[in-house]
XYZ file of C-alpha atoms in Angstrom:
510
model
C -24.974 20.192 39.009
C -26.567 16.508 38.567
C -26.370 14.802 41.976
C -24.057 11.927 41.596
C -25.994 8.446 42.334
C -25.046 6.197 45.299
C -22.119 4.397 45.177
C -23.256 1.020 43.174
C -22.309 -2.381 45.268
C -23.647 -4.890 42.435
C -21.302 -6.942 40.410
C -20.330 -4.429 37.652
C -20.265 -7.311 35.349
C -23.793 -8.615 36.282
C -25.396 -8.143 32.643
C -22.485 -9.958 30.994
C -22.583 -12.412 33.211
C -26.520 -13.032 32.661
C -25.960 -13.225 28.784
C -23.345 -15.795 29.092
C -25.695 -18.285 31.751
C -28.671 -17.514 29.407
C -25.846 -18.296 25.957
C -25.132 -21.696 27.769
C -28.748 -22.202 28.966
C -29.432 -21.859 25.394
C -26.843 -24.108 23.990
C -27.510 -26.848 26.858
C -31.363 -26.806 26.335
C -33.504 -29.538 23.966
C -33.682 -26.827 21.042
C -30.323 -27.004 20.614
C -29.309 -30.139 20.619
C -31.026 -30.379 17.244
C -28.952 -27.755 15.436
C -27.474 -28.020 12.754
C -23.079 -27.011 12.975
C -23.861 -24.309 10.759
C -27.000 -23.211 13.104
C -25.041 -23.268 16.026
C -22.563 -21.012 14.259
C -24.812 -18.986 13.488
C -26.325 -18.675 16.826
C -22.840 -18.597 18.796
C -21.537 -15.661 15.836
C -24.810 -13.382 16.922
C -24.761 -13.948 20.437
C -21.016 -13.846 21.072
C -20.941 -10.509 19.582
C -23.395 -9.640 21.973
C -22.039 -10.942 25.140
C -18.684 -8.793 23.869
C -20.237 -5.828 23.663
C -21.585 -6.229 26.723
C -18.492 -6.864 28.426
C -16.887 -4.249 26.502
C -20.144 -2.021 27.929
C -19.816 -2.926 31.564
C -16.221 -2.492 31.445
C -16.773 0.554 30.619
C -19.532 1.781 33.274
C -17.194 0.232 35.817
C -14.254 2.703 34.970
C -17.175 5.668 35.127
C -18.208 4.889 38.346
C -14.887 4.491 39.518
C -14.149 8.006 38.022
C -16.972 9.427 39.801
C -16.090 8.467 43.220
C -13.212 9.308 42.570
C -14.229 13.231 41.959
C -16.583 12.633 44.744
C -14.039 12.328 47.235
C -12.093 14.753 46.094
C -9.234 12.442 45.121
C -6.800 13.596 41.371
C -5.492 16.551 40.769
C -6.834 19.697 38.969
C -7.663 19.367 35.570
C -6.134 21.825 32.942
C -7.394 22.385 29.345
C -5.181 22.390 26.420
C -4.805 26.633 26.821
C -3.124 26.070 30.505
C -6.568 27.277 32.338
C -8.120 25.320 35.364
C -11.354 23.673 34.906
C -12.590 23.929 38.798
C -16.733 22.516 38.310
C -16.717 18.800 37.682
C -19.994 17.469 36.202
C -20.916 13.595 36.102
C -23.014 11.832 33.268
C -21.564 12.976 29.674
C -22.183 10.725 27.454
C -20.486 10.058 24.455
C -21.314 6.872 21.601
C -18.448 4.380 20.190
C -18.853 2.232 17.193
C -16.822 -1.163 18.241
C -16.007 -3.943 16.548
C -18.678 -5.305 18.690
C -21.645 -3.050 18.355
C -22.039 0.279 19.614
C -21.653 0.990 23.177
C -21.676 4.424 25.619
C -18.600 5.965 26.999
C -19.683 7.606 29.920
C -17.613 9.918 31.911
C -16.660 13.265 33.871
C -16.751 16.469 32.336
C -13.996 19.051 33.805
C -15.504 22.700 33.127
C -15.343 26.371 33.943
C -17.036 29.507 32.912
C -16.316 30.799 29.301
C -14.304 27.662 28.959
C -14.926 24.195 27.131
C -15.297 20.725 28.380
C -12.120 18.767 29.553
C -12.943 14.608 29.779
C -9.649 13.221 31.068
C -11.414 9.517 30.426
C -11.389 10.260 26.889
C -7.272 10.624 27.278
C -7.412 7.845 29.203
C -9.243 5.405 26.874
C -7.700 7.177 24.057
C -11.022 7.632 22.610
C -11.283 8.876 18.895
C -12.328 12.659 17.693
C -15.411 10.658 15.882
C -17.473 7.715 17.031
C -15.777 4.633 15.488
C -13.180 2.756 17.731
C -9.250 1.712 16.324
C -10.048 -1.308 16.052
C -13.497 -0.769 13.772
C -11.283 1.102 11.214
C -8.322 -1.064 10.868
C -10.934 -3.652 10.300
C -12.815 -1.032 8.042
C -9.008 -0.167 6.442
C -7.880 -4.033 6.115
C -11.401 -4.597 3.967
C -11.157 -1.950 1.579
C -7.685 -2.117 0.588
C -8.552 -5.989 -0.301
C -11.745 -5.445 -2.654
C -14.030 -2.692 -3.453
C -15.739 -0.037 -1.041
C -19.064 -1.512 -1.036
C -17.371 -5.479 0.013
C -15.788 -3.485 2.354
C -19.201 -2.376 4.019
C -20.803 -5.659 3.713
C -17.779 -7.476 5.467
C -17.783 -4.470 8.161
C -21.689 -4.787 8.469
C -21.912 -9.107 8.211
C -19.426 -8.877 11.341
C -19.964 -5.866 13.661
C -23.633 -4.839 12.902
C -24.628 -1.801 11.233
C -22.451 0.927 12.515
C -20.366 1.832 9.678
C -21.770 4.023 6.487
C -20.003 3.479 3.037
C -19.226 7.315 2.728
C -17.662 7.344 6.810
C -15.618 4.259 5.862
C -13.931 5.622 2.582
C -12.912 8.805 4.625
C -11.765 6.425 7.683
C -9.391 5.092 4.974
C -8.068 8.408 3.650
C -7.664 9.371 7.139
C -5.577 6.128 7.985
C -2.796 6.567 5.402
C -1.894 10.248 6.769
C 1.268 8.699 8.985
C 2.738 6.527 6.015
C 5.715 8.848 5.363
C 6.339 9.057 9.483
C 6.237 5.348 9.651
C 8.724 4.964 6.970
C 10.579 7.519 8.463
C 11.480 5.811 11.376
C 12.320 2.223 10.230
C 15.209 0.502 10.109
C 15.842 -1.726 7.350
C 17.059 -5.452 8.051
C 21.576 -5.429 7.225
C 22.581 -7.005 4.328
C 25.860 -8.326 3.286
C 27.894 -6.260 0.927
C 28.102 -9.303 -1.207
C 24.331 -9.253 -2.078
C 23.363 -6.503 -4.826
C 20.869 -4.121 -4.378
C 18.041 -3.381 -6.946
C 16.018 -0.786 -7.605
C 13.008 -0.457 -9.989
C 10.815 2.079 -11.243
C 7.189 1.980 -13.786
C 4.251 3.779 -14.157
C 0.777 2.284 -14.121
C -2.402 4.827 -15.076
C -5.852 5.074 -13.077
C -8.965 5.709 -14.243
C -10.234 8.676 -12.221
C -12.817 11.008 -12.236
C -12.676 14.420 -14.055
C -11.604 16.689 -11.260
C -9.362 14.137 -10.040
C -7.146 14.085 -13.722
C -3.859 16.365 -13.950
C -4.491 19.600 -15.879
C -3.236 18.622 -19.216
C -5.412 15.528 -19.142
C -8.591 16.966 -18.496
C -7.821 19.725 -21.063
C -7.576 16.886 -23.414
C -10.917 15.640 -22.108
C -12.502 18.761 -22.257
C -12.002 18.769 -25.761
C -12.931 15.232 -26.813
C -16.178 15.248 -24.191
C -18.504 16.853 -27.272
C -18.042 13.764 -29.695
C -20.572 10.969 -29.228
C -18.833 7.147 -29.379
C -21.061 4.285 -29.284
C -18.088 1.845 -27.886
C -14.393 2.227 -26.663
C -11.832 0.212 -28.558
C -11.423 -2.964 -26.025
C -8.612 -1.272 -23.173
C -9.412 2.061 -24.819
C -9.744 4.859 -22.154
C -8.805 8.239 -23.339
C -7.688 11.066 -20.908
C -9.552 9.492 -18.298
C -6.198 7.996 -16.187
C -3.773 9.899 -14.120
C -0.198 8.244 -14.020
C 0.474 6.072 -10.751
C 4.847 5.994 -9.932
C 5.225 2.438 -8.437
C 8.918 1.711 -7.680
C 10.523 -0.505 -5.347
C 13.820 -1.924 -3.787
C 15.131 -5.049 -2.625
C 18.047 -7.464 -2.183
C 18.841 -10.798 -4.093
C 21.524 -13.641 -3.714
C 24.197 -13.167 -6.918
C 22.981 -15.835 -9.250
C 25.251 -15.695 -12.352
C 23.857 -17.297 -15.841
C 24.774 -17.338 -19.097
C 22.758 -16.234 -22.588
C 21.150 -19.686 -22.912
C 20.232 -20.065 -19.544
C 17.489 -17.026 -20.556
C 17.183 -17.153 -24.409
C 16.384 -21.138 -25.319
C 19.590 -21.841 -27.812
C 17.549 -22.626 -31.632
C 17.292 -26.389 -31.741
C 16.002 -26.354 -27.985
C 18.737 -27.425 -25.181
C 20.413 -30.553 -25.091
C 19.260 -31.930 -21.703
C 22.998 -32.127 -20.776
C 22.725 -29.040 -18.195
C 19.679 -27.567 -17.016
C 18.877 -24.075 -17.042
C 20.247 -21.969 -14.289
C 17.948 -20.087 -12.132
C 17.750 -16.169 -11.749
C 18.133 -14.357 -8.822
C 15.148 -14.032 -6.576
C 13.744 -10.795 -4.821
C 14.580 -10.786 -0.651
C 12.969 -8.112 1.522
C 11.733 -6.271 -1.252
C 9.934 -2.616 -0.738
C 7.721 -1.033 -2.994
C 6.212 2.502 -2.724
C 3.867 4.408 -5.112
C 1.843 7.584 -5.292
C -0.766 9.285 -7.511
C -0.724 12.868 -6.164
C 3.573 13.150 -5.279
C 5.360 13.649 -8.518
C 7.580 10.675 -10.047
C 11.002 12.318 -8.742
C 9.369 12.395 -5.484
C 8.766 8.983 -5.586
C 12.103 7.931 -7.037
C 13.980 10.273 -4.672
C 11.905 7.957 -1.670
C 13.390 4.140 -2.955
C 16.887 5.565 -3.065
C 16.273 6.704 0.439
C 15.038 3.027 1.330
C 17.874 1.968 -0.806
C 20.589 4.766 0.769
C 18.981 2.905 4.474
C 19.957 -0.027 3.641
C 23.399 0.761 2.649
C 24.780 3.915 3.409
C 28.059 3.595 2.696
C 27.741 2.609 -0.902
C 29.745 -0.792 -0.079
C 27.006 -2.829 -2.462
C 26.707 -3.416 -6.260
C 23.671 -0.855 -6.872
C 21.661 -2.230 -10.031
C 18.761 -0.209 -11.647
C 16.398 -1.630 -13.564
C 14.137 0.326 -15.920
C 11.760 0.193 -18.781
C 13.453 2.589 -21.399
C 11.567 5.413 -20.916
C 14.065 8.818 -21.060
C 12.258 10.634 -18.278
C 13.085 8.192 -16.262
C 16.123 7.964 -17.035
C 17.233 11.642 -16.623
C 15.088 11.140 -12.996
C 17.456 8.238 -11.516
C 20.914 9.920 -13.333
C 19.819 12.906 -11.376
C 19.064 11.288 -8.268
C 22.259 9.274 -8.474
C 24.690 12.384 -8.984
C 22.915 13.788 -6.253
C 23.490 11.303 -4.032
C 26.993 10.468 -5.277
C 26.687 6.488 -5.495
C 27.644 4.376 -8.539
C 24.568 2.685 -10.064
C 24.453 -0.087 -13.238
C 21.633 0.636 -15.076
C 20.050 -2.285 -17.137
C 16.724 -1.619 -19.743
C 14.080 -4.757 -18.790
C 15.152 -7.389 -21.148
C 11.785 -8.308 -21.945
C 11.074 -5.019 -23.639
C 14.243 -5.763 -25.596
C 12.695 -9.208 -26.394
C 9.158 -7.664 -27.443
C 11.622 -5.255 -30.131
C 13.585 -7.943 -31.180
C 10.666 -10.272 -32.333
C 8.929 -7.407 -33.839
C 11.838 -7.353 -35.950
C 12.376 -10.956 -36.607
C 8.186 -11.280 -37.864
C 9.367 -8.162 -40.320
C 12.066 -11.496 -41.933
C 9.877 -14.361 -41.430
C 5.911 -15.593 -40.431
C 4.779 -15.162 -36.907
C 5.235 -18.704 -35.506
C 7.496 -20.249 -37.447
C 10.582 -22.110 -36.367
C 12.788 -19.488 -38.505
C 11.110 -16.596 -36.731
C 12.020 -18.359 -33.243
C 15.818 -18.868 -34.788
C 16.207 -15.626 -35.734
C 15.218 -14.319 -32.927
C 17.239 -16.434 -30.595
C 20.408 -15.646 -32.427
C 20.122 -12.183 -31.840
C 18.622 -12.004 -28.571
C 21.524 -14.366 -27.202
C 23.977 -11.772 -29.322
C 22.361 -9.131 -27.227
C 22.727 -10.588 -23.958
C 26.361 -11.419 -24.705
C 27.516 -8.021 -25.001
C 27.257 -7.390 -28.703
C 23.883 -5.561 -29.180
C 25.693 -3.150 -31.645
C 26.570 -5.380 -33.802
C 23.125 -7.427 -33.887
C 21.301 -4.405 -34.704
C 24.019 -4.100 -37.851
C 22.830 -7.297 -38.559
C 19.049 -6.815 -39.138
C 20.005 -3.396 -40.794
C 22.188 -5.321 -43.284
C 20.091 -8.192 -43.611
C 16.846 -5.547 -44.223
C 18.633 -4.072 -46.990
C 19.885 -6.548 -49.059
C 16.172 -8.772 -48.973
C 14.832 -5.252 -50.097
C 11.798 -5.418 -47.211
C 8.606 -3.058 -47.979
C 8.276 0.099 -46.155
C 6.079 -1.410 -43.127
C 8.608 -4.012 -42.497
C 11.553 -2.204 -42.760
C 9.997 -0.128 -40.207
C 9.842 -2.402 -37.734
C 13.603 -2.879 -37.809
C 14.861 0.690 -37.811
C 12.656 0.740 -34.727
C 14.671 -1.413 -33.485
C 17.835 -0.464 -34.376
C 17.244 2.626 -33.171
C 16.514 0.979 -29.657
C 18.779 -1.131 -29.225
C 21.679 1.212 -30.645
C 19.774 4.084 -28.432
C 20.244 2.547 -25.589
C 23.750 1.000 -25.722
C 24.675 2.436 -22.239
C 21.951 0.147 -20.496
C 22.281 -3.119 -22.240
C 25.377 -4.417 -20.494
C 23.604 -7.742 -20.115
C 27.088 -9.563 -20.262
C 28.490 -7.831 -17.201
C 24.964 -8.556 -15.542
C 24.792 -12.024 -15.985
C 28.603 -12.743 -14.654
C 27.697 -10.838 -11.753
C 24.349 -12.748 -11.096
C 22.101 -9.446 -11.309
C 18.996 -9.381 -12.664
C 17.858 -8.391 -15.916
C 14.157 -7.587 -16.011
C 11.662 -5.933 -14.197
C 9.606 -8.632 -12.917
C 9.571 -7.313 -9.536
C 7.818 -3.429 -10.043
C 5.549 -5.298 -12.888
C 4.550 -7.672 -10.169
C 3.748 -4.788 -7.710
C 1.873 -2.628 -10.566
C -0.535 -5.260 -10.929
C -0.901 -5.919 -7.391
C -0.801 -2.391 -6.083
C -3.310 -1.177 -8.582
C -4.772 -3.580 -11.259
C -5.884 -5.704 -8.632
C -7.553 -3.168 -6.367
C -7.731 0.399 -8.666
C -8.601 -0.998 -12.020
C -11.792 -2.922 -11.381
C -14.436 -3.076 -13.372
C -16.514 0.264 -13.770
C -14.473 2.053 -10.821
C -13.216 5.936 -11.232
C -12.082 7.171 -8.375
C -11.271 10.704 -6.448
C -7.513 11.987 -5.749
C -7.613 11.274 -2.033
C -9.389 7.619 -1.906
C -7.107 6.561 -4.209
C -3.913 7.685 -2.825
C -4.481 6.389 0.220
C -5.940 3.020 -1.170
C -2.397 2.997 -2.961
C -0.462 3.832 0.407
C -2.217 1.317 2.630
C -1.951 -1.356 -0.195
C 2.409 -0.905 -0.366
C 2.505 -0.698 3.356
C 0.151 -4.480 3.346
C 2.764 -5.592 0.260
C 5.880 -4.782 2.659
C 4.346 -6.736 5.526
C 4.167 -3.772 7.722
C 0.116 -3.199 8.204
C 0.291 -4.263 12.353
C 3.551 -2.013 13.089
C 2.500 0.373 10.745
C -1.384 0.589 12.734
C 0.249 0.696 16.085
C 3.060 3.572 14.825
C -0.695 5.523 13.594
C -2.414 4.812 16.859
C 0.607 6.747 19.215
C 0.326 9.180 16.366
C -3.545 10.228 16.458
C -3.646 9.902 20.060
C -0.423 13.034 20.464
C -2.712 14.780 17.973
C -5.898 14.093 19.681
C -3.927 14.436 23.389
C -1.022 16.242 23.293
C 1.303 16.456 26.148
C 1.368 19.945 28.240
C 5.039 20.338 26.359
C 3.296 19.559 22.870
C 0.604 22.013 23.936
C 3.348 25.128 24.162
C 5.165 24.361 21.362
C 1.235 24.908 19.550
C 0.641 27.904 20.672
C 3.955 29.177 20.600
C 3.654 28.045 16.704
């Protein structure tokens, strides 16, 4: 074995100590006092790092040597490896690199062995080292960056700060490898109690991203298999056929009752009388949002009723269900809610009812007029009082007797058939007396910042398991839950990495 070296009687902290004099030496000398702020930034961001890593490093050397005499005397107890056997040689000097958010630095330490048997470091337990080189810290740094902007911002930020120690390839998988513990976090929260006077609302949409070939579902890269031998010079502006893969975004939260009536939504024609102003809606409290790529969209809806089932298990709360129309989803949440055996209002988005409703009123009268605006208004309000049936009478009536051509007539059977397909979710009337809301401004909100924002940039296409876990990390940011959520990861890799001797059995007994 290498002979251990005498027992060292310096200041372990000597070389930090000697880069701070010289950092104040610097910053108290004649040079200096001719910098610029930004100079001395500049100066004090470089060699502040350095006198950090430094400490970091000789913090680090102390704990070896420390270990050392300690197996020099003879002091701890035997060391076992994660198969139960006793590693009896003990062997000083392994090495080992880690990638701070400092700069790189050596982890130096004991190395337990035994013939036919591998290497035991009980440091590494200790220090709770990672299987590769980069520390905790260095990826949630590394995680918080690329969830904001793209992959290669993310490198330049990690780079600019801690020096070069992180590749662009190493630091997408860092943040694949970061999302694994989402559904365990989740798992073991407790949401915030609520009153049984505040509704609760859930909401569900769908939001597609553009991802490479091997990354699209089956049927959609069948269809792209059989468009790919056709040469087009340019997409239609938005166009991007069978290259997306559906994203389920839904989420859940609580609101204050905030009952309204049809004009405080629809402007009455003539504009309002100044007399009253308009009431305001409800407003989203502790709201949750979720979304995946690779689980399927009853997965996902099945995982906001739980969150929504947490946060009132009894069923003593108005449940209200917001959705966009779109029968899938429908037959998704009535099957989730007979599972589950709780009472839920369902309510289409209004504005989708809105976009149908002028659609129809520009098949009567000019885009932009005032009688467009009236017509619309008269119905819409109709609508939101309860008596969608007979508003889409109305237009059906009103179609036939000014004898409209085939493409306008079209555009109010479409929607009559909406509105009059849809009856059972258009009991605005009961909504607004009971302060609920109405549209889906919530889930829209989190679509666009879940995934337009980060997912649909310019020129990206992206793989399955970057993406997901892009997605993942972005909800757990949204629900304010990143530094709980890191530390809940952290215990988690370090029982994988180190499990307990009663963690060990149950692995080999599996």
């Amino acid at each position: 074995m290498t002979p251990y070296d005498p027992q060292c009687t310096a200041d372990p902290f000597a070389r930090s100590i000697s880069a701070f004099e010289t950092l104040m030496h610097t910053l108290s000398g004649s040079p200096a006092t001719t910098w610029t702020h930004a100079e001395l930034e500049e100066h004090l961001d470089a060699a502040g790092r350095e006198l950090l890593r430094l400490l970091l490093q000789d913090h680090l050397d102390m704990r070896a040597r420390q270990e050392e005499n300690q197996v020099r005397t003879g002091a701890g107890p035997a060391v076992t490896g994660p198969e139960g056997r006793v590693r009896p040689w003990r062997e000083a000097g392994h090495s080992r690199w880690l990638a701070s958010v400092f700069g790189t630095v050596r982890v130096t330490r004991v190395a337990h062995r035994g013939p036919g048997m591998g290497n035991v470091h009980p440091a590494d337990q200790e220090l709770s080292l990672p299987a590769g080189r980069h520390s905790t810290g260095l990826r949630r740094l590394a995680v918080t960056k690329a969830v904001r902007g793209s992959f290669d911002q993310a490198h330049d930020a990690v780079t600019r700060r801690c020096g070069s120690v992180l590749g662009k390839r190493r630091l997408e998988e860092l943040v694949v490898a970061a999302a694994v513990d989402v559904d365990g976090f989740y798992r073991t929260r407790i949401p915030v109690p609520c009153s049984c006077e505040m509704p609760l609302v859930i909401q569900a949409d769908g939001k597609g991203v553009v991802m490479r070939p091997e990354a699209l579902r089956e049927a959609t890269r069948r269809a792209a298999a059989k468009t790919a031998g056709g040469h087009r010079g340019r997409l239609a502006p938005g166009e991007k056929p069978n290259r997306k893969r559906m994203a389920t975004v839904a989420c859940v939260f609580d609101t204050r009752p905030a009952p309204r009536r049809p004009h405080d939504v629809i402007h009455p024609p003539g504009g309002r009388s100044g007399e009253r102003p308009a009431r305001p809606g409800p407003r989203a409290e502790n709201k949750w949002c979720t979304a995946s790529l690779v689980r399927p969209p009853e997965q996902v809806i099945a995982d906001v009723f739980d969150q929504a089932q947490a946060r009132d298990p009894k069923h003593l709360r108005p449940w209200v269900v917001l959705v966009d129309g779109a029968r899938h989803q429908l037959d998704l949440i009535s099957a989730e809610t007979t599972r589950r055996g709780v009472t839920v209002h369902v309510l289409l988005d209004f504005v989708h009812v809105a976009e149908c409703v002028w659609a129809a009123a520009h098949a009567f009268h000019k885009p932009g007029t005032t009688e467009a605006a009236t017509w619309a208004a008269d119905r819409l309000t109709a609508v939101l009082s309860g008596h969608a049936v007979r508003a889409a009478a109305e237009m059906t009536a009103q179609a036939k007797r000014e004898h409209l051509s085939a493409a306008r007539h079209e555009a109010v059977d479409a929607c009559h058939h909406y509105l009059t397909g849809h009856l059972d979710e258009l009991h605005y009337d009961t909504a607004l007396d009971n302060g609920w809301p109405i549209a889906t401004g919530a889930v829209e909100d989190a679509c666009r910042h879940l995934i337009a924002d980060r997912l649909d940039i310019t020129g990206a296409r992206w793989g399955l398991p970057g993406a997901e876990a892009v997605l993942r990390l972005r909800a757990i940011v949204s629900n304010g839950d990143l530094d709980p959520y890191w530390r809940f990861h952290a215990a988690r890799e370090h029982e994988r990495l180190y499990p307990t001797p009663d963690q060990q059995r149950l692995d080999l007994a599996a």
